[in-house]
GROMACS .gro file of C-alpha atoms in nm:
model
  322
    1UNK     CA    1   2.859  10.166  -4.597
    2UNK     CA    2   2.896  10.369  -4.282
    3UNK     CA    3   3.126  10.102  -4.146
    4UNK     CA    4   3.359  10.133  -4.444
    5UNK     CA    5   3.358  10.516  -4.410
    6UNK     CA    6   3.452  10.495  -4.044
    7UNK     CA    7   3.749  10.258  -4.122
    8UNK     CA    8   3.868  10.484  -4.399
    9UNK     CA    9   3.863  10.781  -4.171
   10UNK     CA   10   4.065  10.592  -3.908
   11UNK     CA   11   4.326  10.493  -4.166
   12UNK     CA   12   4.350  10.851  -4.293
   13UNK     CA   13   4.399  10.981  -3.933
   14UNK     CA   14   4.665  10.722  -3.862
   15UNK     CA   15   4.848  10.802  -4.184
   16UNK     CA   16   4.825  11.175  -4.099
   17UNK     CA   17   4.983  11.115  -3.760
   18UNK     CA   18   5.255  10.899  -3.911
   19UNK     CA   19   5.338  11.167  -4.164
   20UNK     CA   20   5.340  11.439  -3.891
   21UNK     CA   21   5.567  11.218  -3.682
   22UNK     CA   22   5.799  11.156  -3.974
   23UNK     CA   23   5.817  11.535  -4.047
   24UNK     CA   24   5.894  11.605  -3.684
   25UNK     CA   25   6.169  11.338  -3.680
   26UNK     CA   26   6.312  11.472  -4.005
   27UNK     CA   27   6.298  11.837  -3.898
   28UNK     CA   28   6.377  11.813  -3.525
   29UNK     CA   29   6.626  11.522  -3.558
   30UNK     CA   30   6.592  11.373  -3.208
   31UNK     CA   31   6.840  11.095  -3.298
   32UNK     CA   32   7.206  11.117  -3.384
   33UNK     CA   33   7.471  10.863  -3.484
   34UNK     CA   34   7.833  10.840  -3.366
   35UNK     CA   35   8.038  10.666  -3.627
   36UNK     CA   36   8.348  10.451  -3.594
   37UNK     CA   37   8.645  10.673  -3.512
   38UNK     CA   38   8.423  10.940  -3.339
   39UNK     CA   39   8.299  11.017  -2.998
   40UNK     CA   40   8.047  11.274  -2.885
   41UNK     CA   41   7.904  11.467  -2.592
   42UNK     CA   42   7.555  11.614  -2.552
   43UNK     CA   43   7.513  11.950  -2.390
   44UNK     CA   44   7.190  12.099  -2.254
   45UNK     CA   45   7.196  12.477  -2.177
   46UNK     CA   46   7.580  12.453  -2.178
   47UNK     CA   47   7.600  12.164  -1.937
   48UNK     CA   48   7.715  11.813  -2.044
   49UNK     CA   49   7.427  11.563  -2.006
   50UNK     CA   50   7.575  11.273  -2.203
   51UNK     CA   51   7.898  11.121  -2.321
   52UNK     CA   52   7.914  10.862  -2.603
   53UNK     CA   53   8.241  10.694  -2.689
   54UNK     CA   54   8.103  10.396  -2.877
   55UNK     CA   55   7.954  10.393  -3.225
   56UNK     CA   56   7.573  10.369  -3.248
   57UNK     CA   57   7.239  10.549  -3.256
   58UNK     CA   58   7.156  10.779  -2.970
   59UNK     CA   59   6.871  11.006  -2.859
   60UNK     CA   60   6.870  11.379  -2.776
   61UNK     CA   61   6.599  11.630  -2.696
   62UNK     CA   62   6.532  11.831  -3.013
   63UNK     CA   63   6.600  12.203  -3.004
   64UNK     CA   64   6.746  12.175  -2.650
   65UNK     CA   65   7.034  11.934  -2.667
   66UNK     CA   66   7.346  12.002  -2.872
   67UNK     CA   67   7.578  11.725  -3.003
   68UNK     CA   68   7.952  11.794  -3.020
   69UNK     CA   69   8.165  11.538  -3.200
   70UNK     CA   70   8.534  11.481  -3.137
   71UNK     CA   71   8.770  11.247  -3.321
   72UNK     CA   72   8.851  10.920  -3.149
   73UNK     CA   73   9.145  10.839  -3.386
   74UNK     CA   74   9.510  10.922  -3.323
   75UNK     CA   75   9.589  11.282  -3.422
   76UNK     CA   76   9.928  11.411  -3.541
   77UNK     CA   77  10.082  11.748  -3.463
   78UNK     CA   78  10.391  11.896  -3.635
   79UNK     CA   79  10.570  12.147  -3.426
   80UNK     CA   80  10.752  12.450  -3.550
   81UNK     CA   81  11.134  12.433  -3.577
   82UNK     CA   82  11.294  12.604  -3.278
   83UNK     CA   83  11.648  12.708  -3.200
   84UNK     CA   84  11.761  12.548  -2.874
   85UNK     CA   85  12.095  12.551  -2.695
   86UNK     CA   86  12.242  12.218  -2.579
   87UNK     CA   87  12.414  12.166  -2.239
   88UNK     CA   88  12.746  12.282  -2.384
   89UNK     CA   89  12.575  12.597  -2.528
   90UNK     CA   90  12.582  12.487  -2.893
   91UNK     CA   91  12.264  12.600  -3.069
   92UNK     CA   92  12.071  12.357  -3.286
   93UNK     CA   93  11.739  12.379  -3.474
   94UNK     CA   94  11.504  12.106  -3.360
   95UNK     CA   95  11.187  12.003  -3.547
   96UNK     CA   96  10.949  11.763  -3.373
   97UNK     CA   97  10.623  11.583  -3.448
   98UNK     CA   98  10.389  11.427  -3.194
   99UNK     CA   99  10.086  11.187  -3.185
  100UNK     CA  100   9.793  11.226  -2.949
  101UNK     CA  101   9.432  11.139  -2.899
  102UNK     CA  102   9.130  11.235  -2.689
  103UNK     CA  103   9.063  10.987  -2.408
  104UNK     CA  104   8.808  11.175  -2.203
  105UNK     CA  105   8.577  11.381  -2.427
  106UNK     CA  106   8.390  11.530  -2.129
  107UNK     CA  107   8.713  11.665  -1.973
  108UNK     CA  108   8.845  11.769  -2.313
  109UNK     CA  109   8.531  11.976  -2.384
  110UNK     CA  110   8.540  12.141  -2.039
  111UNK     CA  111   8.908  12.236  -2.074
  112UNK     CA  112   8.980  12.275  -2.451
  113UNK     CA  113   8.639  12.321  -2.617
  114UNK     CA  114   8.771  12.210  -2.961
  115UNK     CA  115   9.061  12.044  -3.140
  116UNK     CA  116   9.213  12.369  -3.273
  117UNK     CA  117   9.254  12.510  -2.920
  118UNK     CA  118   9.395  12.173  -2.805
  119UNK     CA  119   9.654  12.174  -3.091
  120UNK     CA  120   9.779  12.512  -2.979
  121UNK     CA  121   9.804  12.399  -2.614
  122UNK     CA  122   9.977  12.070  -2.703
  123UNK     CA  123  10.221  12.251  -2.926
  124UNK     CA  124  10.318  12.488  -2.645
  125UNK     CA  125  10.370  12.207  -2.391
  126UNK     CA  126  10.576  11.997  -2.642
  127UNK     CA  127  10.795  12.297  -2.730
  128UNK     CA  128  10.852  12.361  -2.359
  129UNK     CA  129  10.943  11.997  -2.278
  130UNK     CA  130  11.163  11.968  -2.586
  131UNK     CA  131  11.360  12.279  -2.485
  132UNK     CA  132  11.393  12.152  -2.126
  133UNK     CA  133  11.526  11.806  -2.223
  134UNK     CA  134  11.768  11.932  -2.490
  135UNK     CA  135  11.918  12.207  -2.271
  136UNK     CA  136  11.995  11.941  -2.002
  137UNK     CA  137  12.189  11.715  -2.244
  138UNK     CA  138  12.496  11.733  -2.462
  139UNK     CA  139  12.480  11.764  -2.837
  140UNK     CA  140  12.610  11.406  -2.880
  141UNK     CA  141  12.308  11.273  -2.694
  142UNK     CA  142  12.067  11.463  -2.924
  143UNK     CA  143  12.209  11.366  -3.258
  144UNK     CA  144  12.298  11.003  -3.196
  145UNK     CA  145  12.078  10.706  -3.114
  146UNK     CA  146  12.332  10.434  -3.033
  147UNK     CA  147  12.695  10.352  -2.983
  148UNK     CA  148  12.719  10.143  -3.302
  149UNK     CA  149  12.974  10.377  -3.445
  150UNK     CA  150  13.208  10.286  -3.146
  151UNK     CA  151  13.163   9.919  -3.236
  152UNK     CA  152  13.262   9.994  -3.596
  153UNK     CA  153  13.568  10.183  -3.477
  154UNK     CA  154  13.663   9.885  -3.252
  155UNK     CA  155  13.670   9.672  -3.566
  156UNK     CA  156  13.857   9.955  -3.746
  157UNK     CA  157  14.156   9.896  -3.510
  158UNK     CA  158  14.265   9.591  -3.710
  159UNK     CA  159  14.256   9.776  -4.044
  160UNK     CA  160  14.551   9.927  -4.226
  161UNK     CA  161  14.452  10.273  -4.107
  162UNK     CA  162  14.420  10.190  -3.734
  163UNK     CA  163  14.678  10.462  -3.647
  164UNK     CA  164  14.427  10.723  -3.774
  165UNK     CA  165  14.132  10.573  -3.575
  166UNK     CA  166  13.906  10.841  -3.424
  167UNK     CA  167  13.779  10.796  -3.070
  168UNK     CA  168  13.401  10.875  -3.045
  169UNK     CA  169  13.230  10.974  -2.720
  170UNK     CA  170  13.009  10.706  -2.570
  171UNK     CA  171  12.649  10.820  -2.531
  172UNK     CA  172  12.449  10.736  -2.218
  173UNK     CA  173  12.096  10.813  -2.351
  174UNK     CA  174  12.066  10.890  -2.717
  175UNK     CA  175  11.782  11.045  -2.916
  176UNK     CA  176  11.527  10.772  -2.845
  177UNK     CA  177  11.567  10.802  -2.469
  178UNK     CA  178  11.543  11.182  -2.487
  179UNK     CA  179  11.220  11.151  -2.686
  180UNK     CA  180  11.084  10.928  -2.408
  181UNK     CA  181  11.180  11.188  -2.144
  182UNK     CA  182  10.991  11.456  -2.345
  183UNK     CA  183  10.685  11.233  -2.360
  184UNK     CA  184  10.698  11.169  -1.983
  185UNK     CA  185  10.731  11.538  -1.911
  186UNK     CA  186  10.438  11.633  -2.131
  187UNK     CA  187  10.202  11.347  -2.047
  188UNK     CA  188  10.100  11.458  -1.697
  189UNK     CA  189   9.981  11.812  -1.783
  190UNK     CA  190   9.799  11.684  -2.089
  191UNK     CA  191   9.603  11.423  -1.889
  192UNK     CA  192   9.440  11.717  -1.712
  193UNK     CA  193   9.280  11.808  -2.052
  194UNK     CA  194   9.155  11.456  -2.132
  195UNK     CA  195   9.443  11.401  -2.379
  196UNK     CA  196   9.677  11.109  -2.402
  197UNK     CA  197  10.018  11.186  -2.562
  198UNK     CA  198  10.147  10.883  -2.745
  199UNK     CA  199  10.491  10.990  -2.855
  200UNK     CA  200  10.720  11.275  -2.958
  201UNK     CA  201  10.952  11.214  -3.244
  202UNK     CA  202  11.247  11.436  -3.329
  203UNK     CA  203  11.189  11.468  -3.702
  204UNK     CA  204  11.491  11.677  -3.791
  205UNK     CA  205  11.789  11.827  -3.621
  206UNK     CA  206  11.995  12.092  -3.798
  207UNK     CA  207  12.301  12.284  -3.685
  208UNK     CA  208  12.256  12.654  -3.648
  209UNK     CA  209  12.435  12.879  -3.891
  210UNK     CA  210  12.712  12.968  -3.651
  211UNK     CA  211  12.774  12.594  -3.582
  212UNK     CA  212  12.733  12.464  -3.935
  213UNK     CA  213  13.055  12.619  -4.068
  214UNK     CA  214  13.264  12.471  -3.783
  215UNK     CA  215  13.103  12.128  -3.835
  216UNK     CA  216  13.181  12.142  -4.208
  217UNK     CA  217  13.538  12.236  -4.137
  218UNK     CA  218  13.579  11.955  -3.889
  219UNK     CA  219  13.431  11.710  -4.141
  220UNK     CA  220  13.664  11.837  -4.409
  221UNK     CA  221  13.957  11.797  -4.170
  222UNK     CA  222  13.865  11.445  -4.082
  223UNK     CA  223  13.815  11.351  -4.446
  224UNK     CA  224  14.158  11.500  -4.528
  225UNK     CA  225  14.315  11.302  -4.249
  226UNK     CA  226  14.170  10.979  -4.375
  227UNK     CA  227  14.278  11.067  -4.729
  228UNK     CA  228  14.632  11.143  -4.616
  229UNK     CA  229  14.636  10.814  -4.423
  230UNK     CA  230  14.529  10.627  -4.732
  231UNK     CA  231  14.788  10.803  -4.942
  232UNK     CA  232  15.060  10.740  -4.684
  233UNK     CA  233  14.964  10.371  -4.672
  234UNK     CA  234  14.964  10.354  -5.049
  235UNK     CA  235  15.310  10.514  -5.067
  236UNK     CA  236  15.439  10.273  -4.807
  237UNK     CA  237  15.294   9.981  -4.999
  238UNK     CA  238  15.443  10.120  -5.319
  239UNK     CA  239  15.790  10.142  -5.156
  240UNK     CA  240  15.757   9.786  -5.032
  241UNK     CA  241  15.663   9.658  -5.376
  242UNK     CA  242  15.944   9.849  -5.543
  243UNK     CA  243  16.193   9.723  -5.286
  244UNK     CA  244  16.071   9.367  -5.336
  245UNK     CA  245  16.091   9.418  -5.708
  246UNK     CA  246  16.445   9.548  -5.697
  247UNK     CA  247  16.541   9.257  -5.464
  248UNK     CA  248  16.385   9.003  -5.697
  249UNK     CA  249  16.555   9.173  -5.991
  250UNK     CA  250  16.895   9.142  -5.825
  251UNK     CA  251  16.834   8.776  -5.732
  252UNK     CA  252  16.726   8.701  -6.092
  253UNK     CA  253  17.023   8.884  -6.237
  254UNK     CA  254  17.258   8.709  -5.994
  255UNK     CA  255  17.120   8.371  -6.081
  256UNK     CA  256  17.124   8.453  -6.455
  257UNK     CA  257  17.493   8.576  -6.431
  258UNK     CA  258  17.588   8.264  -6.240
  259UNK     CA  259  17.419   8.043  -6.493
  260UNK     CA  260  17.579   8.237  -6.783
  261UNK     CA  261  17.924   8.198  -6.628
  262UNK     CA  262  17.866   7.827  -6.581
  263UNK     CA  263  17.759   7.794  -6.944
  264UNK     CA  264  18.049   8.004  -7.054
  265UNK     CA  265  18.296   7.800  -6.857
  266UNK     CA  266  18.151   7.481  -7.000
  267UNK     CA  267  18.175   7.630  -7.349
  268UNK     CA  268  18.541   7.734  -7.295
  269UNK     CA  269  18.615   7.394  -7.153
  270UNK     CA  270  18.451   7.229  -7.455
  271UNK     CA  271  18.636   7.462  -7.690
  272UNK     CA  272  18.967   7.385  -7.522
  273UNK     CA  273  18.892   7.017  -7.560
  274UNK     CA  274  18.815   7.055  -7.927
  275UNK     CA  275  19.128   7.269  -7.982
  276UNK     CA  276  19.336   7.014  -7.798
  277UNK     CA  277  19.203   6.727  -8.007
  278UNK     CA  278  19.252   6.925  -8.326
  279UNK     CA  279  19.609   7.009  -8.227
  280UNK     CA  280  19.685   6.647  -8.156
  281UNK     CA  281  19.558   6.539  -8.495
  282UNK     CA  282  19.759   6.803  -8.698
  283UNK     CA  283  19.964   7.041  -8.495
  284UNK     CA  284  20.097   7.225  -8.799
  285UNK     CA  285  19.751   7.290  -8.945
  286UNK     CA  286  19.624   7.400  -8.602
  287UNK     CA  287  19.917   7.649  -8.575
  288UNK     CA  288  19.838   7.773  -8.922
  289UNK     CA  289  19.467   7.817  -8.849
  290UNK     CA  290  19.537   8.008  -8.523
  291UNK     CA  291  19.775   8.239  -8.713
  292UNK     CA  292  19.503   8.320  -8.967
  293UNK     CA  293  19.257   8.393  -8.691
  294UNK     CA  294  19.506   8.624  -8.532
  295UNK     CA  295  19.571   8.810  -8.865
  296UNK     CA  296  19.200   8.863  -8.907
  297UNK     CA  297  19.174   9.016  -8.568
  298UNK     CA  298  19.483   9.228  -8.550
  299UNK     CA  299  19.572   9.347  -8.902
  300UNK     CA  300  19.264   9.562  -8.964
  301UNK     CA  301  19.346   9.760  -8.646
  302UNK     CA  302  19.724   9.758  -8.709
  303UNK     CA  303  19.859  10.107  -8.811
  304UNK     CA  304  20.230  10.052  -8.802
  305UNK     CA  305  20.484   9.956  -9.065
  306UNK     CA  306  20.690   9.646  -8.980
  307UNK     CA  307  20.934   9.430  -9.172
  308UNK     CA  308  20.811   9.114  -9.338
  309UNK     CA  309  21.093   8.904  -9.187
  310UNK     CA  310  20.918   8.893  -8.847
  311UNK     CA  311  20.827   8.550  -8.730
  312UNK     CA  312  20.469   8.667  -8.685
  313UNK     CA  313  20.420   8.702  -9.057
  314UNK     CA  314  20.569   8.361  -9.151
  315UNK     CA  315  20.234   8.222  -9.268
  316UNK     CA  316  20.143   8.544  -9.446
  317UNK     CA  317  20.458   8.566  -9.677
  318UNK     CA  318  20.579   8.207  -9.670
  319UNK     CA  319  20.390   7.918  -9.822
  320UNK     CA  320  20.531   7.677  -9.574
  321UNK     CA  321  20.535   7.905  -9.277
  322UNK     CA  322  20.909   7.845  -9.236
   0.00000   0.00000   0.00000
């Protein structure tokens, strides 16, 4: 019986210590977890005593160590639109966005402390490098990414409007190269803060108010030039078609007149042949018939009074025509 009581007491004591240990672990939390996409540092009295960049379970001294977690994923930062002059002193409004990530959490904590402070610092550096790059380049380099428009214009030379072809300036860099220059300028200072800058993208470029109106006017002028060219070409084509139509008309009329004259001549020749044959068969009847045809034609229009003894009226007043 005493043996059973001693075993029971031991079990109770062990359970008590287990419960106490569980309570201490739950309350003091000596372990912490870094998840996927996160990294952490452990500080002790303000000094960094551990850096953890991989996911897993880690130990810290309760009530003494502090765990600070930073994102390991790529972060985005949208800059504020800023008005910047180009090399030729034309003001444009540039809006950029950037991607970055923390590569050295220890250095990041020592210099930046937190992500909010880092965002402000990164924004200032990007704004500065953006202004530096744009002010050193012409507007054409900022707004265009390639020379494809020049290739289109080269093909345009063979079109009907080649005389109105516009020559576009050839760019040497373009927007993509300028973005790379911005990244290269901003990368080095950001490395000193444990930050890797991945890229800077020019999200939007707008003309400033004083430049917008002149751009619109130039666009209107160019569209009007193209419209006038199209109208001029259309009028020229119309004139060519009308000239061809008139020429074809004259040719058709000439051919038709020639064919009509041929038919008429053949008809006259056939009529003469018929008249000749009729005359040979009965000359007197032929003469009588021709006189009647003449009376029918001339007498309705005849407004003079003549004697009936005229030879012309022989067949009209004489039965024999004598």
